[in-house]
Short mmCIF file of C-alpha atoms in Angstrom, two decimals:
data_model
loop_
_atom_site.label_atom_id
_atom_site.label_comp_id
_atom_site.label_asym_id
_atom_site.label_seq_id
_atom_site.Cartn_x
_atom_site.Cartn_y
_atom_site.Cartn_z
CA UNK A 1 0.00 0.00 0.00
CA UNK A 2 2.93 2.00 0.71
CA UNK A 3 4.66 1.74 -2.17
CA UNK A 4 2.11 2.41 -4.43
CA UNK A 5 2.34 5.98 -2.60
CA UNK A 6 6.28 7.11 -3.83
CA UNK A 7 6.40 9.36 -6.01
CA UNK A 8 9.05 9.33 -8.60
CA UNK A 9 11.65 12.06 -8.33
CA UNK A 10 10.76 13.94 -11.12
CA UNK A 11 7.49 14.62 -9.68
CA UNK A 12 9.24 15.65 -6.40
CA UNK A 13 10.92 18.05 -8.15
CA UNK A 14 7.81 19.74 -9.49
CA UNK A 15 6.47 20.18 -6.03
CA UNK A 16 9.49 21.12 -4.63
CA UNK A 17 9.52 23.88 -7.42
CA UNK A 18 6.23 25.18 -6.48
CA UNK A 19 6.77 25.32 -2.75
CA UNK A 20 9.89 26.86 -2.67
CA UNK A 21 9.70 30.17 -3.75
CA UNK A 22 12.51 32.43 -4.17
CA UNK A 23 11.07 36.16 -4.41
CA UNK A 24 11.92 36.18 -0.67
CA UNK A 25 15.02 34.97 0.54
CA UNK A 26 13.89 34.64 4.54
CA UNK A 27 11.07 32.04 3.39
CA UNK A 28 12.98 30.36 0.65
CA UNK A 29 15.56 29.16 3.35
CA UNK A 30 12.77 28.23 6.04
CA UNK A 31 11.13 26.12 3.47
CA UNK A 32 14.23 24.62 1.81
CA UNK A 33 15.51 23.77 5.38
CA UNK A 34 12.68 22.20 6.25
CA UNK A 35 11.86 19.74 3.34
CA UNK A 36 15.87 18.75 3.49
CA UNK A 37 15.24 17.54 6.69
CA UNK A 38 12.07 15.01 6.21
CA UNK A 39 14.54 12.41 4.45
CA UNK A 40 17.49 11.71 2.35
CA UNK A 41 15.99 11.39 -0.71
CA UNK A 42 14.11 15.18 -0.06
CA UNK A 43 17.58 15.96 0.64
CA UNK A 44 19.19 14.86 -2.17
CA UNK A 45 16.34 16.86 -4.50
CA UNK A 46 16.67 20.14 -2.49
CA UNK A 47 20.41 19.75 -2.85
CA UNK A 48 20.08 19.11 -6.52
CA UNK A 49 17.73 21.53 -7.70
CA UNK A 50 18.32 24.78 -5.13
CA UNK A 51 21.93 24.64 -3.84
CA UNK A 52 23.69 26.83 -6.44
CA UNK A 53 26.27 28.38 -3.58
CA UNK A 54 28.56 26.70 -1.64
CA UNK A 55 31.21 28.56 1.49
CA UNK A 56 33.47 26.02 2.58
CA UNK A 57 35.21 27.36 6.04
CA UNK A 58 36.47 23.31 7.04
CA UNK A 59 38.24 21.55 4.98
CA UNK A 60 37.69 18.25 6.88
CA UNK A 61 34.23 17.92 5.37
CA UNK A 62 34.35 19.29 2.16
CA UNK A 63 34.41 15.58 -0.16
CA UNK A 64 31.26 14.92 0.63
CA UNK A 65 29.93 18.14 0.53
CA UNK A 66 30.88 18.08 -2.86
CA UNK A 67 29.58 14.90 -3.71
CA UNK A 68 26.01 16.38 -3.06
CA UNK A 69 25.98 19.17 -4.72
CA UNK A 70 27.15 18.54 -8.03
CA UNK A 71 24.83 21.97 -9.29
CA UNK A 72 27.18 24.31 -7.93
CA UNK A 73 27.95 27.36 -9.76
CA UNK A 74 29.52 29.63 -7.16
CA UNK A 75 32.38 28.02 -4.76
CA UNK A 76 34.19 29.80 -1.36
CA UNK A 77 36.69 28.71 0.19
CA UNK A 78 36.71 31.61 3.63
CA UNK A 79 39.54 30.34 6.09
CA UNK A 80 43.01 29.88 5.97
CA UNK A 81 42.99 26.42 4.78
CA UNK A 82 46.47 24.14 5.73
CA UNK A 83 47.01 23.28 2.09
CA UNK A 84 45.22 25.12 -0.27
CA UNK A 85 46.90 23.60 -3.23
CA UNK A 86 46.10 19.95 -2.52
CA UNK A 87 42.35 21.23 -1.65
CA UNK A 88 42.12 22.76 -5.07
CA UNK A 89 43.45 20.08 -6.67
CA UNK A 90 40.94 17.22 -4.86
CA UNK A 91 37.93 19.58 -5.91
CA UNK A 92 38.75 19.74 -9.56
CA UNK A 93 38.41 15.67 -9.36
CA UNK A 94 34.33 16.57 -8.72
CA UNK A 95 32.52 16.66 -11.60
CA UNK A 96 31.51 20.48 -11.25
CA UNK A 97 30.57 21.30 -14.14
CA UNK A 98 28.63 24.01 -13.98
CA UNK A 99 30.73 25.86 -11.60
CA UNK A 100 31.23 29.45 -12.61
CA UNK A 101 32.76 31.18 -9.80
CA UNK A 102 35.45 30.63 -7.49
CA UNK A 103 36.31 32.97 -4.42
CA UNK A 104 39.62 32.39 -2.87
CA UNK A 105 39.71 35.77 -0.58
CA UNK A 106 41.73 36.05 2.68
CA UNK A 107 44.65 33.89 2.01
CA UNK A 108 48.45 34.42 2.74
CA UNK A 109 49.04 33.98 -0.85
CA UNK A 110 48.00 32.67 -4.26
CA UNK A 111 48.07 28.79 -4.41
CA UNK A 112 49.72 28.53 -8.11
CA UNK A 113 49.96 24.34 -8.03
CA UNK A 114 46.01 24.27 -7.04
CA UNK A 115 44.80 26.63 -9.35
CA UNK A 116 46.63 24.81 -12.87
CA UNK A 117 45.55 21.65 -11.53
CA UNK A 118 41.90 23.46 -11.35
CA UNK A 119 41.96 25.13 -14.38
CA UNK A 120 42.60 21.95 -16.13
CA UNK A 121 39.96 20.26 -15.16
CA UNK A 122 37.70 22.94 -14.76
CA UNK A 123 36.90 24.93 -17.52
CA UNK A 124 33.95 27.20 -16.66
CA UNK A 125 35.17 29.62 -14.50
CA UNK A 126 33.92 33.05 -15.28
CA UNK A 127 34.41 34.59 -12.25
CA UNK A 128 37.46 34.41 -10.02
CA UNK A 129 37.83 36.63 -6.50
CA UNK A 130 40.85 37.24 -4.76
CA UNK A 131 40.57 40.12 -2.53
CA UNK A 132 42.73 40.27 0.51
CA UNK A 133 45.36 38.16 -0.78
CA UNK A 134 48.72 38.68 1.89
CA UNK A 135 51.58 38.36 -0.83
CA UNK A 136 50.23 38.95 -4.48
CA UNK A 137 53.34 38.93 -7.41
CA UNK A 138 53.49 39.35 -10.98
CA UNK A 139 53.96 35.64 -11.59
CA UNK A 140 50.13 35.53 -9.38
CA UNK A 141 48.84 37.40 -12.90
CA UNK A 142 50.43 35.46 -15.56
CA UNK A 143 49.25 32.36 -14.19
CA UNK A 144 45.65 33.81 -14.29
CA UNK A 145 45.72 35.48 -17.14
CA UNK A 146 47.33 31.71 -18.82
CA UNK A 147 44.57 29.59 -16.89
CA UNK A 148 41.63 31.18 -17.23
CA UNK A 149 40.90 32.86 -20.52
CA UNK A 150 37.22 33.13 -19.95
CA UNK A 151 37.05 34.95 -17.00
CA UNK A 152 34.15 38.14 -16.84
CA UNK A 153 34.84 38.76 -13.72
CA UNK A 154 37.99 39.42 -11.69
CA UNK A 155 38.81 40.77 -8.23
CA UNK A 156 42.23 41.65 -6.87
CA UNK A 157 40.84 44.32 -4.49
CA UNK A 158 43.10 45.20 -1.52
CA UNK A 159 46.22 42.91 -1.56
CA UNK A 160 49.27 43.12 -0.10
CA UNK A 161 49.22 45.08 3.15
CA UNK A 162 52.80 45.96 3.05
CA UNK A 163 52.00 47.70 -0.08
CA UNK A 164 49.12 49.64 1.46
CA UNK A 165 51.14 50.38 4.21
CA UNK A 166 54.13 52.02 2.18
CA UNK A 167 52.12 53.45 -0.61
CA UNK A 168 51.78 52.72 -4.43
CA UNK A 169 53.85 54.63 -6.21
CA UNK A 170 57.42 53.23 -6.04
CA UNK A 171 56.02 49.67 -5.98
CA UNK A 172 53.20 49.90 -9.08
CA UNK A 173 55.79 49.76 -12.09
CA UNK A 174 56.61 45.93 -10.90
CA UNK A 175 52.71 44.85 -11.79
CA UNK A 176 52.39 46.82 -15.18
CA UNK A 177 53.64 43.50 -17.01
CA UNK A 178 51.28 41.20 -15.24
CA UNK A 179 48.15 43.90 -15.47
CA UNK A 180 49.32 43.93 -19.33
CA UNK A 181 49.39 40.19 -19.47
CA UNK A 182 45.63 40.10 -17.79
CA UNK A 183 44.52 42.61 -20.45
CA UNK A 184 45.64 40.75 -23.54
CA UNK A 185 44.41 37.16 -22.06
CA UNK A 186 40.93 38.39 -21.07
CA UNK A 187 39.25 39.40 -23.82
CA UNK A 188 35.83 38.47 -22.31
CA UNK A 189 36.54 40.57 -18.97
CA UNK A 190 33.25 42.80 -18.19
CA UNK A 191 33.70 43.89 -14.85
CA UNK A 192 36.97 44.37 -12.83
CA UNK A 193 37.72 44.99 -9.17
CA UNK A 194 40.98 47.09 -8.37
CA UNK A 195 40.68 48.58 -5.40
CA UNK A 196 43.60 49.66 -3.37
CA UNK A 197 45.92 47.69 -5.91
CA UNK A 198 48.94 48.79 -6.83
CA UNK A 199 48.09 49.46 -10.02
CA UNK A 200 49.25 52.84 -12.17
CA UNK A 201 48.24 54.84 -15.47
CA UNK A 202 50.13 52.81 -17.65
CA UNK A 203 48.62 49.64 -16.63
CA UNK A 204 45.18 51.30 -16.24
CA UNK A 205 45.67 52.51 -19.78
CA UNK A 206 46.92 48.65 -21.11
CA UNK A 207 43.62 47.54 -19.30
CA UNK A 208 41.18 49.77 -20.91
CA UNK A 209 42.48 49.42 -24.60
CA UNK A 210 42.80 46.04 -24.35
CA UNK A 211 39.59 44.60 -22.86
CA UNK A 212 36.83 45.53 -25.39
CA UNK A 213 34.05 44.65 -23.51
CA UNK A 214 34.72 45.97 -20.34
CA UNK A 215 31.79 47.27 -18.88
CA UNK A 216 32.60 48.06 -15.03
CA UNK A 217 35.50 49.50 -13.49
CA UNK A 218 35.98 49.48 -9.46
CA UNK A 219 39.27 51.45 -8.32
CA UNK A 220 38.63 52.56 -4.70
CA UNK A 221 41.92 53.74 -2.82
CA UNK A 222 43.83 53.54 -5.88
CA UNK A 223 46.04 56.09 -5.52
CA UNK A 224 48.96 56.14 -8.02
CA UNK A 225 46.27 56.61 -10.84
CA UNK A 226 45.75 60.25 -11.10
CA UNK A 227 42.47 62.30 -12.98
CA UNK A 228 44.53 62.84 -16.05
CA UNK A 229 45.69 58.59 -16.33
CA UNK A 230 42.11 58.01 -15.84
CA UNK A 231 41.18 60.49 -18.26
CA UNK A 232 43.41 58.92 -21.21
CA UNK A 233 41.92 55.56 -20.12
CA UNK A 234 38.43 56.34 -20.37
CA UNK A 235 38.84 57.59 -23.64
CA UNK A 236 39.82 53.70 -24.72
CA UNK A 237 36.68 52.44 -23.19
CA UNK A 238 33.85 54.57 -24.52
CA UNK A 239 31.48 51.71 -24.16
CA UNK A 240 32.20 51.38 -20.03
CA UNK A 241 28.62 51.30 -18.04
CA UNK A 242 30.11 52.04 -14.49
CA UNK A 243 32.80 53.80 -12.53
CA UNK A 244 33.92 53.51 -9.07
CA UNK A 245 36.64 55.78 -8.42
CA UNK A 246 38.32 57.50 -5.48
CA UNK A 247 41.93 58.84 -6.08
CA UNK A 248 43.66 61.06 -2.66
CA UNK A 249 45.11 63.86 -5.67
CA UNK A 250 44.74 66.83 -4.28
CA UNK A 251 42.98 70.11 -5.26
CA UNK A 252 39.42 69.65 -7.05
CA UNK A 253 38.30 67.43 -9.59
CA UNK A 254 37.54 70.07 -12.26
CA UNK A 255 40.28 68.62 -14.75
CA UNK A 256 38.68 69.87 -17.80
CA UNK A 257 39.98 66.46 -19.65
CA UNK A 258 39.02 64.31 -17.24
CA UNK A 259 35.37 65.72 -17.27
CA UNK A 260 35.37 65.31 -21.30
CA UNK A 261 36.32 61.84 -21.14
CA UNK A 262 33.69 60.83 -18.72
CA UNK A 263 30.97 62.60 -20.46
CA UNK A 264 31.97 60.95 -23.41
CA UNK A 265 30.84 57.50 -22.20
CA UNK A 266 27.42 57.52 -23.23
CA UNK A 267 26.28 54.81 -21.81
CA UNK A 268 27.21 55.39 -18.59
CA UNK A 269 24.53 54.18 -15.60
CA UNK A 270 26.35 54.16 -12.38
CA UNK A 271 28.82 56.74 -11.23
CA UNK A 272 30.33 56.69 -7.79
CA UNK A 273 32.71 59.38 -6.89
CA UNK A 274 33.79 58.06 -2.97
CA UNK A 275 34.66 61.56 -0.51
CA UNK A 276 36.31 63.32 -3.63
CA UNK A 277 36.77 67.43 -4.31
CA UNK A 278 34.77 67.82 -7.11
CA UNK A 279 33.06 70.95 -8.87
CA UNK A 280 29.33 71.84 -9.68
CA UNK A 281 31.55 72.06 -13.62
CA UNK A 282 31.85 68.56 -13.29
CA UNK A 283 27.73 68.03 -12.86
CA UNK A 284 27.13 70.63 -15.10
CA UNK A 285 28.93 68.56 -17.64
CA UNK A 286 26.82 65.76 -16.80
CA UNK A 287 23.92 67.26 -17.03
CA UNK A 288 24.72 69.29 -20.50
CA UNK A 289 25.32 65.49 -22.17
CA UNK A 290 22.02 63.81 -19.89
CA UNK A 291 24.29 60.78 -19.51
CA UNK A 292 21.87 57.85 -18.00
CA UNK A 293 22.68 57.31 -14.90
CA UNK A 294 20.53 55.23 -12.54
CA UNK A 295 22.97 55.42 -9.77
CA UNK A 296 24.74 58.03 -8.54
CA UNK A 297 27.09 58.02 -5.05
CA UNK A 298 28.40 61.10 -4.10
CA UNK A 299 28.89 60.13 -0.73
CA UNK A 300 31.51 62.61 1.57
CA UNK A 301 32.21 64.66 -1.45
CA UNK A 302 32.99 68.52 -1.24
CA UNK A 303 33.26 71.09 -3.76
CA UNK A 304 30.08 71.41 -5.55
CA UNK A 305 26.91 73.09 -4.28
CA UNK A 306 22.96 72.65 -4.16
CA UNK A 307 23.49 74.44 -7.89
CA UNK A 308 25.53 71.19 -9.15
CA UNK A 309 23.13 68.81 -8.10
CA UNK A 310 20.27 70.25 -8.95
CA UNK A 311 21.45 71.30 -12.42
CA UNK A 312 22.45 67.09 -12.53
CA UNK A 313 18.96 65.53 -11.17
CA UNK A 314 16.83 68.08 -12.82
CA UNK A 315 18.16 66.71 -16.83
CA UNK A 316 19.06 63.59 -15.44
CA UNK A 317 15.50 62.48 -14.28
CA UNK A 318 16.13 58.75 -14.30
CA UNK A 319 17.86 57.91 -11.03
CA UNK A 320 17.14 54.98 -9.24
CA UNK A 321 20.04 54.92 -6.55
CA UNK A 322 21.15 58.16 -4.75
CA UNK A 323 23.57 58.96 -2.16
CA UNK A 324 24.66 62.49 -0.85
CA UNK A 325 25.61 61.44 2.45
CA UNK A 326 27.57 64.02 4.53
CA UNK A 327 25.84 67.10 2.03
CA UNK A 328 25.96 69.33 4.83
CA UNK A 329 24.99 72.13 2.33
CA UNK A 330 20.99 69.97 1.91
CA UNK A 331 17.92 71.79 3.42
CA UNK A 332 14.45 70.12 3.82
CA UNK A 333 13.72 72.78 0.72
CA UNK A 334 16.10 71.78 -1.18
CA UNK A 335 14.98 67.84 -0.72
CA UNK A 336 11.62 68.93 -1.57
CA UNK A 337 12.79 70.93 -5.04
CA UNK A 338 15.00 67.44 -5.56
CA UNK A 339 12.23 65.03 -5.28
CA UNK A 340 10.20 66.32 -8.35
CA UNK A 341 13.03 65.12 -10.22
CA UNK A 342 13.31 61.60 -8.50
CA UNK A 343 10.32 59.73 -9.76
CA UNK A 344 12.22 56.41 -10.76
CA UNK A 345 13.96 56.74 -7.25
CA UNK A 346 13.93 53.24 -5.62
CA UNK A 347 16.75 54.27 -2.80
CA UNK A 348 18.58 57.42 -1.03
CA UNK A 349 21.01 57.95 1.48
CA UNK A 350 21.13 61.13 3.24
CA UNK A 351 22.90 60.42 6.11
CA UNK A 352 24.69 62.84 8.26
CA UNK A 353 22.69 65.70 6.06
CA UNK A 354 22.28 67.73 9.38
CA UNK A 355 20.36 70.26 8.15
CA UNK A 356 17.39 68.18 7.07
CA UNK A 357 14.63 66.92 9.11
CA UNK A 358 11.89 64.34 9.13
CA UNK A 359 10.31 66.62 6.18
CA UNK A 360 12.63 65.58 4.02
CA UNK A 361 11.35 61.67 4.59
CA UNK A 362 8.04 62.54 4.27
CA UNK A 363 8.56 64.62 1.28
CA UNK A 364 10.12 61.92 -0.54
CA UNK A 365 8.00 59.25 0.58
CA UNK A 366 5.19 61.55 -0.96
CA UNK A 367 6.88 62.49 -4.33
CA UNK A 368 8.73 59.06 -5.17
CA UNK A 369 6.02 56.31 -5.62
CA UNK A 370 8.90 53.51 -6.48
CA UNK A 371 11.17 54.59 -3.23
CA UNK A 372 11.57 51.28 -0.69
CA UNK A 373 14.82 52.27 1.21
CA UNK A 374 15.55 55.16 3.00
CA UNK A 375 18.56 56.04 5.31
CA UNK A 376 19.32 59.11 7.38
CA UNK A 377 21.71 58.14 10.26
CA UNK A 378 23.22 61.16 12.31
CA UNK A 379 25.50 61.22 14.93
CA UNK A 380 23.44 61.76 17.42
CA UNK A 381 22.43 65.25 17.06
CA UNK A 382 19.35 64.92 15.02
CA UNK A 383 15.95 65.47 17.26
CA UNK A 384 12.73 64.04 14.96
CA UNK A 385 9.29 64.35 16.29
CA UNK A 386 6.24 63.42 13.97
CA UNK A 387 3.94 65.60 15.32
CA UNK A 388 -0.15 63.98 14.18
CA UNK A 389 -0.36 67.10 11.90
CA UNK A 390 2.01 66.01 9.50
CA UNK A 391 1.11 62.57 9.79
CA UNK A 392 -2.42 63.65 8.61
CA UNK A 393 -0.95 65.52 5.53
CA UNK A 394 1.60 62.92 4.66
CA UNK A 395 -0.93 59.99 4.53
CA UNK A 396 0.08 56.59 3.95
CA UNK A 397 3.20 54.89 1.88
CA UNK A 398 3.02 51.40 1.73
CA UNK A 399 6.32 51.68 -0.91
CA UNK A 400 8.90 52.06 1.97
CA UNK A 401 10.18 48.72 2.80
CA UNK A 402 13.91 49.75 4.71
CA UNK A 403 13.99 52.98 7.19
CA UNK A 404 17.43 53.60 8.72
CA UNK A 405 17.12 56.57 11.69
CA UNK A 406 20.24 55.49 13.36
CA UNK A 407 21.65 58.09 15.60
CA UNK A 408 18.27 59.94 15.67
CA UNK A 409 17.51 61.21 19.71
CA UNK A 410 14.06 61.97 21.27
CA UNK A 411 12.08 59.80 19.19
CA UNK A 412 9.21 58.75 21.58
CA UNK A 413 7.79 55.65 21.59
CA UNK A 414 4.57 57.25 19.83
CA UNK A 415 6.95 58.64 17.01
CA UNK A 416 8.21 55.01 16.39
CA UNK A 417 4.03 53.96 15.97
CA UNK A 418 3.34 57.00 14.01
CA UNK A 419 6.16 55.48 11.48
CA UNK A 420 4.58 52.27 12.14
CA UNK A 421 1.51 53.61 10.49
CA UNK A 422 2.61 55.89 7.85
CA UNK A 423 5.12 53.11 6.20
CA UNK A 424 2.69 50.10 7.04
CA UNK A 425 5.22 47.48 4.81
CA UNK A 426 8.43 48.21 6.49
CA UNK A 427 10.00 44.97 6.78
CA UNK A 428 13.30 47.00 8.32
CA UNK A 429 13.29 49.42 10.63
CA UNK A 430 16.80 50.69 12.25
CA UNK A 431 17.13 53.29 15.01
CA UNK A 432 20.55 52.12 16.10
CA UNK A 433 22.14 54.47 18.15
CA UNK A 434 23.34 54.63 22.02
CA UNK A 435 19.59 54.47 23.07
CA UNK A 436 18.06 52.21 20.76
CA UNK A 437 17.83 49.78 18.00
CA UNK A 438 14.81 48.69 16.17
CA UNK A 439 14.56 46.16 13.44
CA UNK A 440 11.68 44.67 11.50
CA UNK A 441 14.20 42.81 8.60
CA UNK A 442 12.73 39.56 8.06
CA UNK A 443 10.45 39.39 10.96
CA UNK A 444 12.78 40.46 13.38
CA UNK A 445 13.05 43.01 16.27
CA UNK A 446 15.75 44.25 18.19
CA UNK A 447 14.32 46.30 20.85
CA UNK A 448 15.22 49.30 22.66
CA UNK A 449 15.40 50.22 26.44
CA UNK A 450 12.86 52.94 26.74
CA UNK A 451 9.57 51.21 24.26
CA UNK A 452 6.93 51.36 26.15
CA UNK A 453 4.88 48.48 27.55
CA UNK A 454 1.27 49.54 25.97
CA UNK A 455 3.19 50.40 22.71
CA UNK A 456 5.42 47.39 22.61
CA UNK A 457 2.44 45.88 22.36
CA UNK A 458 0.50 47.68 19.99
CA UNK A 459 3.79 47.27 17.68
CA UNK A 460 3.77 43.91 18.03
CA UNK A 461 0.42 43.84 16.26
CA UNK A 462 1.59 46.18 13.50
CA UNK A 463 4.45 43.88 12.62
CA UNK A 464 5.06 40.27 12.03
CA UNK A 465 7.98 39.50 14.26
CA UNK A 466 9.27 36.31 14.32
CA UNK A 467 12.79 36.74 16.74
CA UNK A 468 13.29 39.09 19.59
CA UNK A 469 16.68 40.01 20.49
CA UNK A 470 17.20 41.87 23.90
CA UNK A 471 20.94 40.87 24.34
CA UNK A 472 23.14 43.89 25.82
CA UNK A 473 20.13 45.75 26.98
CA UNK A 474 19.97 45.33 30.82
CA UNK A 475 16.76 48.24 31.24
CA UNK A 476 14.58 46.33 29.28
CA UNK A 477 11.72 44.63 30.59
CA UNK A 478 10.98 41.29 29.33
CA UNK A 479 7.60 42.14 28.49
#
């Protein structure tokens, strides 16, 4: 009678399919947790059909590991393994072959032997990270650039602390031959990841003629490349999509051939200039060409004015992703005159703005119908009160899914409800700061030591929490 019960596999699979649903992470590992658990043959179909991602941090356990999950397209190895080397080599015996990225990160240096043997046997790798390697050489490049042709993706970000420790300049020249190596072997590159390496304008420049395709460019802390190498670069690249850049050259960023390169790439969506001098001539420029950005980070930067950015948003009308944290120069008016440009706006970061107030939120939340994350952390100096006036006039946004108040003081417990109401689908709420901590991120909610008892409560109903964290805070009654 039994028997005539089992399904076949197949059929499992379907279900499985159905059940599991992946539009929301929290649930999808809930529900894949809990069918892997009923038996081995459920686990053996979850494993098959839903493990794609695999972070090995003991080596001990890792063969059979790999035995079950023969789907894997995205590999980590996190610790500081005794043999790297012979580890690579015993995974490339696995028949992985769909694996597509590999993530060696945080070792003392590049395991040569393991990676040839892997490359050999392996031939799908399109993405390789090696960020925080200790001792990174030319050789390290060659044998990358040799072993895996069709790489899309590379990271070197941040080797070498010696390096970083006794700057770039007099030690860059000894990588231009392996970055030149890279750039011949790689035709397929796409995006690259450069931060703090010791990399320089000549092997900046071999990288951007070279790779044809290369769409974007991550160079954080690199700071032997200087506006006018970048500026010769970007002019080899025209068809480059985004740009990460910070550079520590002094004086402001209003090098009138830098700003004619960049406006030259035409299809350029995301532009993050990190704590930078720049010039309201640089966003002028922008604006004058309407390049289409949909993200746009000028986090920490000085220079430019209210003037610049407006002039920017108001002909570049399609930006998704915002960040002017630390614009000290931002009123609530300003915000306001902003946000009738921000219609596509999905997520802004105004942190340590301290002019602005909880106007500004509302304003936004009224004016940008698409907007789901919001931050505007202080330092401790920002008072917000929501008084019921301007709850009544703002109405209700059930858009906002992520609200980030860190650092905000004399928020009363009826403030936090009042935000519970107005932004009814926040599924994050964060007030961290010396006082207080709220979250609402998947269920969850760190509490605070002055939340009421009736409130509490009344929250409680508002929100589906699932864990309650009240570690660290000693006031706090369990209520």
């Amino acid at each position: 009678m039994v028997s005539s019960y089992i399904l076949p596999e197949d059929c499992w699979e379907s279900i499985f399919k159905f059940i599991i649903n992946d539009d929301d992470d929290y649930y999808y590992n809930i529900n894949l947790r809990s069918l892997s658990l009923v038996s081995k043959q459920f686990l053996s179909i979850t494993n098959r059909l839903f493990l794609f991602s695999l972070t090995l941090s003991d080596e001990s356990k890792y063969c059979r590991l790999l035995q079950r999950f023969t789907n894997l397209n995205s590999l980590k190895l996190t610790c500081e393994y005794t043999d790297l080397d012979n580890l690579l080599i015993e995974i490339s015996s696995f028949p992985l072959k769909q694996l597509t990225s590999l993530d060696l990160s945080n070792q003392p240096t590049i395991p040569a032997i393991g990676l040839r043997a892997f490359s050999k046997k392996i031939t799908t790798l399109t993405s390789l990270t090696c960020s925080y390697i200790d001792s990174i050489n030319t050789s390290d490049l060659f044998l990358i650039a040799e072993c895996f042709p069709l790489l899309q993706e590379l990271n070197f970000s941040y080797p070498c602390p010696s390096i970083l420790e006794n700057g770039f300049h007099e030690d860059c020249s000894s990588y231009v031959d392996g970055i030149e190596a890279i750039s011949l072997a790689l035709i397929k590159l796409r995006k690259v990841n450069l931060s703090g390496f010791p990399i320089n304008n000549v092997s900046l420049f071999h990288l951007f003629n070279s790779c044809k395709l290369l769409q974007q460019v991550i160079m954080i802390s690199c700071d032997a490349i200087t506006y006018t190498g970048l500026a010769y670069a970007l002019r080899e690249r025209p068809t480059l999509s985004s740009l990460f850049f910070h550079s520590m050259e002094s004086g402001v960023l209003d090098n009138l051939n830098f700003i004619s390169s960049l406006v030259s790439l035409k299809g350029l969506t995301c532009l993050v200039l990190h704590d930078m001098n720049i010039s309201d001539a640089l966003l002028y420029s922008i604006a004058r060409k309407r390049l289409p950005l949909t993200k746009l980070d000028l986090s920490y930067c000085t220079g430019y004015s209210y003037a610049g950015i407006l002039g920017l948003l108001s002909k570049c009308q399609r930006i998704q992703h915002l960040n002017l944290e630390g614009a000290d120069y931002l009123t609530d008016q300003h915000v306001v005159e902003l946000s009738s440009f921000l219609g596509d706006l999905v997520s802004i970061n105004l942190s340590y703005c301290d002019e602005i107030t909880e106007t500004t939120l509302l304003a936004l939340a009224r004016k940008c119908p698409s907007l789901s994350k919001m931050i505007m952390e202080t330092d401790g100096n920002k008072i917000v009160r929501i008084s019921d006036a301007l709850v009544q006039e703002s109405g209700v946004y059930p858009q906002l899914k992520s609200l980030y108040l860190g650092g905000t003081l004399w928020l009363s417990d009826e403030g936090v409800i009042m935000f519970a109401s107005i932004f009814p689908n926040l599924e994050l709420f964060n007030l961290n700061s010396c006082t207080c901590y709220l979250s609402f991120k998947m269920g969850d909610l760190y509490s605070c030591s002055w939340l009421s008892e009736g409130n509490f409560k009344d929250l409680r109903k508002r929100c589906n929490i699932k864990y309650l964290n009240l570690a660290d805070r000693s006031r706090v009654k369990l209520l």
